[in-house]
């Protein structure tokens, strides 16, 4: 059994405890989600469990963490390695090897496992995560989603007694998410402890035995997931649970939603949704022409013959399975990478270098720390807009006064990401590109992102988002799907989402899957909703 007793953590130079008197037990075979808003203490708890705090991160720690009645802090590191499998929020910060197979084998080698067994465990782990095709790839050439799966394979390779996973779903598409959740459920059923520190709860919540909710460093709830849906409303509930009709029903799966709602919908023809009226300049400001790219040592292209044109006043989403080339494309647009063929044009002028792009194109990388200077969010924003009073007003308007004077290194990863996104929207660049914007963001953070997207439209800006998070889709004007190195779908989010499962390897969001499942069960055509706001409005009309 894992036992956490009166655990408190306070970082150096901080006056507030990141964790305050945390108590819980977890038994072998339990699959537990630890959830909470950004800054609630999730990553701090994960790092304390595996002793990154206080061994590698300076912080004062009180209380005890025991496993099988042994104090974790007193265990030698070799024994810790045998107990814990850990996947950090940013796997790129923890990689040690050049090749994928070497990365997965690294921990096994440190445990002095025989070579034959290492090969066997390596192959089993590659197969489990369905990444055999990545075995001989350079770690530096992987997409963030691919690297996430490699990190999971590394953690699973030696079958640890206790898995600690910090945002394991953050970078993967819904289909891979469902597969991973099933794998974690199977591992727990085999007698292992699985602790998933997670924001995205669409599919994982239905499979977990238990959820622990954190708020400002304290546990506010601990029990069966279905019991605390109301408490999740301000954190991150599954999309399907936000359907307003029949509120006395707790719904955390599409299957249950279909059972409950199949008699609610009238037998009606599909409701037509008209495009939103948007003022936009007709001229295409950004043009991507015949763009192709591959890494030097690779025979296979990452992207082939990519063509995209757009006017201002547009928010465009890029989606695709892990490794499809989403992040590569935005790096090509910003000239961080150079294409073998084709070009990028802004206002009909070809962008030839990063220097030429820097005042026109802003890129927020997946690792937000690379975008921030500090020492505080307020100082960062003041450097951009020039006047501190204006920067303070922006933070007040966004409801983030409590963050603006904190040291950047005292912020959670989700809070840092939100600050980086805010900064990017106050630059003067025509084009803003954000790689995986919702990693670590809670519901409030996503609402702020939606507000910033609307403000960008008022300034005729182009925003390009690379993400597989389905929750961002309703905020888009256009959705582009990349598959097999090419653009395979390109249109309005509504059109693309309802073709997605049939024409690609991806799954749409839960609302779309729910409507499609109902259509199949009832044998009728239903309105093509893409979010719960539309669906709830419709249900009010038909009640």
Coordinates of C-alpha atoms in Angstrom, one line a residue:
X1 CA 0.0 0.0 0.0
X2 CA 1.1 3.6 -0.7
X3 CA 0.4 5.9 2.2
X4 CA 0.7 9.7 2.2
X5 CA 0.4 11.2 5.6
X6 CA 0.3 14.9 6.5
X7 CA 2.4 15.8 3.4
X8 CA 3.2 19.5 3.0
X9 CA 5.5 21.1 0.5
X10 CA 6.7 24.7 0.3
X11 CA 9.1 25.9 -2.4
X12 CA 12.0 28.1 -1.5
X13 CA 11.2 31.9 -1.5
X14 CA 7.5 31.1 -1.5
X15 CA 5.2 32.1 1.4
X16 CA 2.4 29.7 0.4
X17 CA 2.5 25.9 0.8
X18 CA 2.2 24.2 -2.6
X19 CA 0.7 21.2 -0.7
X20 CA -0.9 21.5 2.7
X21 CA -1.5 18.4 4.9
X22 CA -2.2 15.9 2.2
X23 CA -3.5 12.5 3.4
X24 CA -4.5 9.4 1.3
X25 CA -3.9 5.7 0.9
X26 CA -3.8 3.7 -2.4
X27 CA -4.0 0.0 -2.5
X28 CA -2.5 -2.3 -5.2
X29 CA -5.0 -2.7 -8.1
X30 CA -6.4 0.9 -7.8
X31 CA -6.5 3.2 -10.8
X32 CA -6.7 6.8 -9.3
X33 CA -7.0 10.1 -11.0
X34 CA -5.6 13.2 -9.2
X35 CA -7.3 16.3 -10.7
X36 CA -7.5 20.0 -9.9
X37 CA -7.2 23.4 -11.5
X38 CA -3.9 24.8 -12.7
X39 CA -1.7 25.5 -9.7
X40 CA -3.6 23.2 -7.4
X41 CA -0.5 21.1 -6.6
X42 CA -0.8 18.1 -8.9
X43 CA 2.7 18.2 -10.3
X44 CA 4.2 19.0 -6.9
X45 CA 2.5 15.9 -5.5
X46 CA 3.7 13.7 -8.4
X47 CA 7.3 15.0 -7.9
X48 CA 7.2 14.5 -4.1
X49 CA 6.0 10.9 -4.5
X50 CA 9.0 9.9 -6.6
X51 CA 11.4 12.1 -4.5
X52 CA 12.2 14.6 -7.2
X53 CA 11.2 16.9 -4.4
X54 CA 13.3 17.4 -2.3
X55 CA 16.3 15.6 -4.0
X56 CA 16.4 17.7 -7.2
X57 CA 13.9 20.5 -6.5
X58 CA 14.6 22.9 -3.6
X59 CA 11.6 22.8 -1.3
X60 CA 10.8 22.2 2.4
X61 CA 8.9 18.9 2.8
X62 CA 7.0 17.7 5.9
X63 CA 5.0 14.5 6.6
X64 CA 5.6 11.0 5.3
X65 CA 5.3 8.9 2.2
X66 CA 5.5 5.2 2.7
X67 CA 5.2 2.2 0.5
X68 CA 4.8 -1.2 2.1
X69 CA 5.4 0.5 5.4
X70 CA 8.9 1.8 4.3
X71 CA 9.6 5.5 4.2
X72 CA 10.2 6.4 0.5
X73 CA 12.8 9.1 1.5
X74 CA 15.0 6.5 3.1
X75 CA 15.0 4.1 0.2
X76 CA 18.1 3.9 -2.1
X77 CA 17.6 5.1 -5.6
X78 CA 17.9 1.7 -7.1
X79 CA 15.0 0.5 -5.0
X80 CA 13.0 3.6 -6.0
X81 CA 13.6 2.7 -9.6
X82 CA 12.1 -0.7 -9.1
X83 CA 9.0 0.7 -7.4
X84 CA 8.1 3.7 -9.5
X85 CA 7.5 4.3 -13.1
X86 CA 7.3 8.0 -13.9
X87 CA 6.1 10.0 -16.9
X88 CA 6.8 13.8 -16.5
X89 CA 4.6 16.5 -17.9
X90 CA 7.4 17.4 -20.3
X91 CA 9.1 14.1 -21.3
X92 CA 11.7 16.0 -23.4
X93 CA 13.2 17.3 -20.2
X94 CA 14.0 13.8 -19.1
X95 CA 15.3 12.0 -22.2
X96 CA 18.8 10.6 -22.0
X97 CA 19.4 8.7 -25.2
X98 CA 19.7 9.3 -29.0
X99 CA 17.5 6.5 -30.3
X100 CA 14.0 5.4 -29.1
X101 CA 15.1 1.8 -28.3
X102 CA 18.0 3.1 -26.2
X103 CA 15.6 5.4 -24.3
X104 CA 13.3 2.6 -23.4
X105 CA 16.1 0.2 -22.5
X106 CA 17.9 2.8 -20.3
X107 CA 16.0 2.1 -17.1
X108 CA 16.2 -1.6 -17.7
X109 CA 20.0 -1.4 -18.0
X110 CA 20.2 0.6 -14.8
X111 CA 18.3 -2.2 -13.1
X112 CA 21.0 -4.7 -14.3
X113 CA 18.5 -6.8 -16.2
X114 CA 20.0 -9.4 -18.5
X115 CA 20.4 -8.5 -22.2
X116 CA 17.9 -11.1 -23.4
X117 CA 15.3 -9.9 -20.9
X118 CA 15.9 -6.3 -21.9
X119 CA 15.2 -7.1 -25.5
X120 CA 12.1 -9.0 -24.6
X121 CA 10.7 -6.2 -22.4
X122 CA 11.7 -3.6 -24.9
X123 CA 9.7 -5.3 -27.7
X124 CA 6.8 -5.9 -25.4
X125 CA 6.7 -2.3 -24.4
X126 CA 7.0 -1.1 -28.0
X127 CA 4.1 -3.4 -29.0
X128 CA 1.9 -2.3 -26.0
X129 CA 2.2 1.4 -27.0
X130 CA 2.0 0.6 -30.7
X131 CA 5.2 2.4 -31.5
X132 CA 7.3 -0.4 -33.1
X133 CA 7.7 1.9 -36.2
X134 CA 9.6 4.4 -33.9
X135 CA 12.1 1.9 -32.6
X136 CA 15.1 3.2 -34.6
X137 CA 14.1 6.9 -34.8
X138 CA 16.1 9.7 -33.3
X139 CA 14.4 11.0 -30.1
X140 CA 15.1 14.6 -31.3
X141 CA 13.0 14.0 -34.4
X142 CA 9.9 12.8 -32.6
X143 CA 6.8 14.8 -32.2
X144 CA 5.7 15.7 -28.7
X145 CA 2.9 13.1 -28.9
X146 CA 5.3 10.4 -30.1
X147 CA 7.7 11.3 -27.3
X148 CA 4.9 11.0 -24.8
X149 CA 4.2 7.5 -26.0
X150 CA 7.9 6.6 -25.8
X151 CA 8.0 7.9 -22.2
X152 CA 5.0 5.8 -21.4
X153 CA 6.7 2.8 -23.0
X154 CA 9.8 3.4 -20.9
X155 CA 7.8 3.6 -17.7
X156 CA 5.8 0.4 -18.5
X157 CA 8.8 -1.6 -19.7
X158 CA 9.9 -2.9 -16.3
X159 CA 6.3 -3.3 -14.9
X160 CA 6.7 -1.0 -11.9
X161 CA 4.6 -1.5 -8.8
X162 CA 3.5 2.1 -8.9
X163 CA 2.9 4.3 -12.0
X164 CA 3.0 8.1 -11.6
X165 CA 1.8 9.8 -14.7
X166 CA 1.8 13.6 -15.0
X167 CA -0.6 14.6 -17.7
X168 CA -0.2 11.4 -19.7
X169 CA -3.1 12.3 -22.1
X170 CA -2.1 15.9 -22.8
X171 CA -0.5 15.4 -26.2
X172 CA -2.4 12.5 -27.7
X173 CA -5.4 12.2 -29.9
X174 CA -8.8 10.8 -28.6
X175 CA -8.3 7.4 -30.3
X176 CA -4.9 6.9 -28.7
X177 CA -6.3 8.3 -25.5
X178 CA -8.9 5.5 -25.3
X179 CA -6.3 2.9 -26.0
X180 CA -4.0 4.3 -23.3
X181 CA -6.8 4.4 -20.8
X182 CA -7.6 0.7 -21.5
X183 CA -3.9 -0.1 -21.0
X184 CA -3.8 1.7 -17.7
X185 CA -7.0 -0.1 -16.6
X186 CA -5.4 -3.5 -17.5
X187 CA -2.2 -2.6 -15.6
X188 CA -4.2 -1.7 -12.5
X189 CA -6.2 -5.0 -12.8
X190 CA -2.9 -6.8 -12.7
X191 CA -2.3 -5.5 -9.2
X192 CA -0.3 -2.3 -9.9
X193 CA -1.1 1.1 -8.5
X194 CA -1.8 3.7 -11.3
X195 CA -1.9 7.4 -10.4
X196 CA -2.8 9.7 -13.3
X197 CA -2.5 13.4 -12.7
X198 CA -4.7 14.7 -15.4
X199 CA -6.9 17.6 -16.8
X200 CA -8.5 15.8 -19.7
X201 CA -11.1 13.5 -18.2
X202 CA -13.3 12.7 -21.2
X203 CA -12.5 9.0 -21.3
X204 CA -10.2 8.3 -18.3
X205 CA -12.9 9.2 -15.7
X206 CA -15.2 6.3 -16.7
X207 CA -12.4 3.7 -16.2
X208 CA -10.9 5.0 -12.9
X209 CA -11.8 3.5 -9.5
X210 CA -11.3 6.8 -7.7
X211 CA -10.6 10.5 -8.1
X212 CA -8.8 12.8 -5.7
X213 CA -9.5 16.5 -6.2
X214 CA -7.0 19.1 -5.2
X215 CA -7.6 22.8 -4.6
X216 CA -4.9 25.3 -3.5
X217 CA -2.7 22.4 -2.2
X218 CA -5.5 20.7 -0.2
X219 CA -7.7 17.6 -0.9
X220 CA -11.3 18.7 -1.3
X221 CA -12.8 15.4 -2.4
X222 CA -11.8 11.7 -2.6
X223 CA -14.0 9.0 -3.8
X224 CA -15.8 7.4 -6.8
X225 CA -15.6 9.6 -10.0
X226 CA -19.3 9.7 -10.6
X227 CA -19.8 11.2 -7.1
X228 CA -18.0 14.5 -7.8
X229 CA -19.1 15.6 -11.3
X230 CA -20.5 18.8 -9.8
X231 CA -17.1 19.6 -8.3
X232 CA -15.5 19.1 -11.6
X233 CA -17.6 21.7 -13.4
X234 CA -15.0 24.4 -12.6
X235 CA -12.0 22.2 -13.3
X236 CA -12.5 20.0 -16.3
X237 CA -15.5 17.6 -16.5
X238 CA -15.9 15.2 -19.4
X239 CA -17.7 16.9 -22.3
X240 CA -20.5 14.4 -22.3
X241 CA -21.3 15.1 -18.6
X242 CA -22.1 18.8 -19.4
X243 CA -25.3 17.9 -21.2
X244 CA -27.9 19.8 -19.1
X245 CA -31.0 17.7 -19.7
X246 CA -32.0 15.4 -16.9
X247 CA -29.5 16.8 -14.4
X248 CA -30.3 14.1 -11.9
X249 CA -28.5 11.6 -14.1
X250 CA -24.7 11.3 -13.8
X251 CA -23.2 10.7 -17.2
X252 CA -19.5 10.0 -17.8
X253 CA -19.6 7.8 -20.9
X254 CA -21.1 8.1 -24.4
X255 CA -22.7 4.7 -24.1
X256 CA -24.7 5.8 -21.0
X257 CA -25.6 9.1 -22.6
X258 CA -27.1 7.2 -25.6
X259 CA -29.1 5.0 -23.3
X260 CA -30.6 8.0 -21.4
X261 CA -31.2 10.3 -24.3
X262 CA -32.3 8.1 -27.2
X263 CA -36.0 8.8 -26.5
X264 CA -35.5 12.6 -26.0
X265 CA -34.7 13.6 -29.6
X266 CA -37.7 14.1 -31.9
X267 CA -37.6 12.3 -35.2
X268 CA -36.5 15.3 -37.2
X269 CA -34.5 16.1 -40.2
X270 CA -31.0 17.5 -39.6
X271 CA -30.9 21.1 -38.5
X272 CA -28.8 23.2 -40.8
X273 CA -26.2 25.4 -39.1
X274 CA -25.3 28.5 -41.0
X275 CA -21.7 29.8 -41.0
X276 CA -21.1 32.5 -38.5
X277 CA -21.0 36.0 -40.1
X278 CA -17.4 37.3 -39.8
X279 CA -16.0 40.5 -41.1
X280 CA -12.7 39.6 -42.8
X281 CA -10.4 41.1 -45.4
X282 CA -10.9 39.2 -48.6
X283 CA -7.2 39.3 -49.5
X284 CA -5.2 36.2 -48.5
X285 CA -2.6 37.5 -46.1
X286 CA -0.8 34.2 -45.5
X287 CA 0.0 31.8 -48.3
X288 CA 1.8 28.4 -47.9
X289 CA 2.8 27.0 -51.2
X290 CA 3.8 23.5 -52.1
X291 CA 5.6 23.0 -48.8
X292 CA 7.5 19.7 -48.3
X293 CA 9.9 18.7 -45.5
X294 CA 11.9 15.7 -44.3
X295 CA 14.8 15.3 -41.8
X296 CA 18.2 15.0 -43.2
X297 CA 18.8 11.3 -42.3
X298 CA 15.3 10.2 -43.0
X299 CA 14.1 8.8 -46.3
X300 CA 10.5 9.5 -45.5
X301 CA 8.9 12.9 -45.8
X302 CA 7.2 14.5 -42.8
X303 CA 5.1 16.8 -45.0
X304 CA 4.4 16.7 -48.7
X305 CA 3.0 19.4 -50.9
X306 CA 1.2 21.5 -48.3
X307 CA -0.9 24.4 -49.6
X308 CA -2.9 26.7 -47.3
X309 CA -4.1 30.3 -47.9
X310 CA -6.0 32.5 -45.4
X311 CA -7.2 36.0 -44.9
X312 CA -7.0 37.8 -41.6
X313 CA -9.6 37.4 -38.8
X314 CA -9.3 33.6 -38.8
X315 CA -8.5 30.9 -36.2
X316 CA -7.2 27.8 -37.9
X317 CA -6.7 24.4 -36.2
X318 CA -4.2 21.7 -37.3
X319 CA -5.0 18.2 -36.2
X320 CA -3.5 14.8 -37.0
X321 CA -2.3 11.6 -35.3
X322 CA 1.0 11.9 -33.3
X323 CA 3.8 12.4 -35.8
X324 CA 1.6 13.6 -38.6
X325 CA 3.5 16.9 -38.9
X326 CA 1.4 19.5 -37.1
X327 CA 4.3 21.0 -35.0
X328 CA 6.6 20.6 -38.0
X329 CA 4.3 22.7 -40.1
X330 CA 4.2 25.7 -37.7
X331 CA 8.0 25.5 -37.3
X332 CA 8.2 25.7 -41.1
X333 CA 5.9 28.7 -41.2
X334 CA 8.0 30.5 -38.6
X335 CA 11.2 29.4 -40.4
X336 CA 12.6 27.5 -37.4
X337 CA 12.9 24.6 -39.9
X338 CA 13.6 25.1 -43.6
X339 CA 11.6 23.3 -46.2
X340 CA 13.2 21.3 -49.0
X341 CA 10.5 22.6 -51.3
X342 CA 7.9 25.4 -51.4
X343 CA 7.6 28.6 -49.5
X344 CA 5.7 30.8 -47.0
X345 CA 4.4 34.2 -48.1
X346 CA 3.0 37.0 -45.9
X347 CA 1.4 39.9 -47.7
X348 CA 2.9 38.3 -50.9
X349 CA 6.4 38.6 -49.6
X350 CA 8.4 35.4 -49.1
X351 CA 9.6 34.7 -45.6
X352 CA 13.2 33.6 -46.0
X353 CA 14.5 33.5 -42.4
X354 CA 13.6 33.6 -38.7
X355 CA 15.0 37.2 -38.7
X356 CA 12.6 38.2 -41.4
X357 CA 9.7 36.5 -39.6
X358 CA 10.3 37.7 -36.1
X359 CA 8.2 40.9 -36.3
X360 CA 5.3 39.3 -38.3
X361 CA 5.0 35.8 -36.8
X362 CA 4.9 34.8 -33.2
X363 CA 5.3 31.1 -32.1
X364 CA 4.5 29.9 -28.7
X365 CA 6.3 26.5 -28.4
X366 CA 4.9 23.6 -26.6
X367 CA 7.4 24.2 -23.7
X368 CA 6.2 27.6 -22.5
X369 CA 9.4 28.2 -20.5
X370 CA 11.1 28.9 -23.8
X371 CA 8.8 31.8 -24.5
X372 CA 9.1 33.5 -21.1
X373 CA 11.8 35.8 -19.7
X374 CA 10.5 36.9 -16.3
X375 CA 11.1 37.3 -13.5
X376 CA 7.3 37.7 -13.1
X377 CA 4.3 37.6 -15.5
X378 CA 3.7 41.3 -15.0
X379 CA 7.3 42.2 -15.9
X380 CA 7.1 40.0 -19.0
X381 CA 3.9 41.6 -20.3
X382 CA 5.2 45.1 -19.4
X383 CA 8.2 44.5 -21.7
X384 CA 5.8 43.8 -24.5
X385 CA 3.3 46.6 -24.2
X386 CA 5.7 49.2 -22.6
X387 CA 3.4 50.5 -19.8
X388 CA 3.1 48.6 -16.5
X389 CA -0.3 50.1 -15.6
X390 CA -1.7 48.7 -18.8
X391 CA -0.2 45.3 -18.1
X392 CA -1.8 45.3 -14.6
X393 CA -5.2 46.2 -16.1
X394 CA -4.9 43.3 -18.5
X395 CA -4.3 40.9 -15.7
X396 CA -7.2 42.4 -13.7
X397 CA -9.5 42.1 -16.7
X398 CA -8.6 38.4 -17.1
X399 CA -9.1 37.7 -13.4
X400 CA -5.4 36.7 -12.9
X401 CA -4.2 39.3 -10.4
X402 CA -3.0 36.6 -8.1
X403 CA -0.5 35.4 -10.7
X404 CA 0.9 38.6 -12.1
X405 CA 3.6 39.2 -9.4
X406 CA 4.6 35.6 -8.8
X407 CA 8.0 34.3 -9.7
X408 CA 7.8 32.3 -13.0
X409 CA 9.4 29.3 -11.3
X410 CA 6.7 29.3 -8.7
X411 CA 4.0 28.9 -11.3
X412 CA 2.6 25.5 -12.4
X413 CA 3.3 24.4 -16.0
X414 CA -0.3 25.2 -16.9
X415 CA 0.0 28.7 -15.4
X416 CA 3.2 29.3 -17.3
X417 CA 1.6 28.1 -20.5
X418 CA -1.3 30.5 -20.0
X419 CA 1.0 33.4 -19.3
X420 CA 3.0 32.6 -22.5
X421 CA -0.3 32.5 -24.6
X422 CA -1.4 35.9 -23.1
X423 CA 1.9 37.5 -24.0
X424 CA 1.7 36.3 -27.6
X425 CA -1.6 38.0 -28.2
X426 CA -0.2 41.4 -27.1
X427 CA 2.6 41.3 -29.6
X428 CA 2.2 43.2 -32.8
X429 CA 2.6 40.1 -35.0
X430 CA 0.1 39.5 -37.8
X431 CA 0.3 35.7 -37.3
X432 CA 0.2 33.9 -33.9
X433 CA 1.0 30.2 -33.8
X434 CA 0.5 28.1 -30.7
X435 CA 1.8 24.5 -30.3
X436 CA -0.5 22.5 -28.0
X437 CA -2.1 25.5 -26.3
X438 CA -4.3 23.6 -23.8
X439 CA -1.6 21.4 -22.1
X440 CA -2.1 22.0 -18.4
X441 CA -4.9 24.5 -18.9
X442 CA -8.0 24.1 -16.8
X443 CA -11.5 25.3 -17.7
X444 CA -10.7 28.9 -16.7
X445 CA -7.5 28.9 -18.8
X446 CA -9.4 27.7 -21.8
X447 CA -12.1 30.4 -21.4
X448 CA -9.3 33.0 -21.3
X449 CA -7.8 31.5 -24.5
X450 CA -11.3 31.7 -26.2
X451 CA -11.5 35.4 -25.1
X452 CA -8.0 36.1 -26.6
X453 CA -9.0 34.4 -29.8
X454 CA -12.0 36.8 -30.2
X455 CA -9.8 39.8 -29.4
X456 CA -7.3 38.6 -32.1
X457 CA -10.1 38.6 -34.7
X458 CA -10.9 42.2 -33.8
X459 CA -7.4 43.0 -34.9
X460 CA -7.6 41.0 -38.1
X461 CA -4.9 38.6 -36.9
X462 CA -4.4 35.0 -38.0
X463 CA -4.1 32.4 -35.2
X464 CA -2.9 28.9 -36.1
X465 CA -3.2 26.2 -33.4
X466 CA -1.6 22.8 -33.5
X467 CA -3.5 20.5 -31.1
X468 CA -5.3 17.2 -30.8
X469 CA -7.4 18.4 -27.9
X470 CA -11.0 18.2 -29.2
X471 CA -12.2 20.9 -26.6
X472 CA -10.6 23.6 -28.7
X473 CA -12.4 22.8 -31.9
X474 CA -15.6 24.8 -31.4
X475 CA -13.5 28.0 -31.2
X476 CA -12.0 27.4 -34.6
X477 CA -13.1 29.0 -37.9
X478 CA -11.3 26.3 -40.0
X479 CA -10.0 22.8 -39.2
X480 CA -7.3 21.2 -41.2
X481 CA -6.5 17.5 -40.8
X482 CA -3.0 16.2 -41.7
X483 CA -2.6 12.5 -42.5
X484 CA -0.1 10.5 -44.5
X485 CA 2.0 13.6 -44.7
X486 CA -0.7 15.6 -46.6
X487 CA -3.8 17.6 -46.0
X488 CA -6.7 15.1 -46.1
X489 CA -9.6 17.3 -44.8
X490 CA -9.9 21.1 -44.8
X491 CA -13.1 23.0 -44.0
X492 CA -15.4 24.3 -41.2
X493 CA -15.1 22.4 -37.9
X494 CA -18.7 21.1 -38.3
X495 CA -18.0 19.6 -41.8
X496 CA -14.7 18.1 -40.8
X497 CA -15.7 16.6 -37.5
X498 CA -18.7 14.7 -39.0
X499 CA -16.4 13.2 -41.6
X500 CA -13.4 12.6 -39.3
X501 CA -13.9 9.0 -38.1
X502 CA -15.0 7.8 -41.6
X503 CA -12.1 9.4 -43.5
X504 CA -9.2 9.5 -41.1
X505 CA -7.6 7.7 -38.2
X506 CA -8.8 10.3 -35.7
X507 CA -11.9 10.4 -33.5
X508 CA -14.1 13.6 -33.1
X509 CA -15.0 15.0 -29.7
X510 CA -17.6 13.4 -27.4
X511 CA -20.6 15.4 -28.5
X512 CA -20.1 14.5 -32.2
X513 CA -19.5 10.8 -31.3
X514 CA -22.7 11.0 -29.2
X515 CA -24.8 12.4 -32.0
X516 CA -23.4 9.9 -34.5
X517 CA -24.1 7.0 -32.1
X518 CA -27.7 8.2 -31.6
X519 CA -28.2 8.5 -35.4
X520 CA -27.1 4.9 -35.8
X521 CA -29.3 3.7 -33.0
X522 CA -32.4 5.6 -34.0
X523 CA -32.0 5.4 -37.7
X524 CA -32.7 9.1 -38.2
X525 CA -30.8 12.2 -39.1
X526 CA -30.1 14.5 -36.2
X527 CA -28.8 18.1 -35.9
X528 CA -25.0 18.1 -36.2
X529 CA -24.0 19.7 -32.9
X530 CA -20.3 20.2 -32.1
X531 CA -20.4 21.3 -28.5
X532 CA -22.6 21.1 -25.4
X533 CA -23.7 24.8 -25.7
X534 CA -25.5 24.0 -29.0
X535 CA -26.8 20.7 -27.8
X536 CA -28.2 22.1 -24.5
X537 CA -29.9 25.0 -26.3
X538 CA -31.6 22.5 -28.6
X539 CA -32.7 20.2 -25.7
X540 CA -34.3 23.2 -24.0
X541 CA -36.4 23.7 -27.2
X542 CA -37.6 20.1 -27.5
X543 CA -38.4 19.5 -23.8

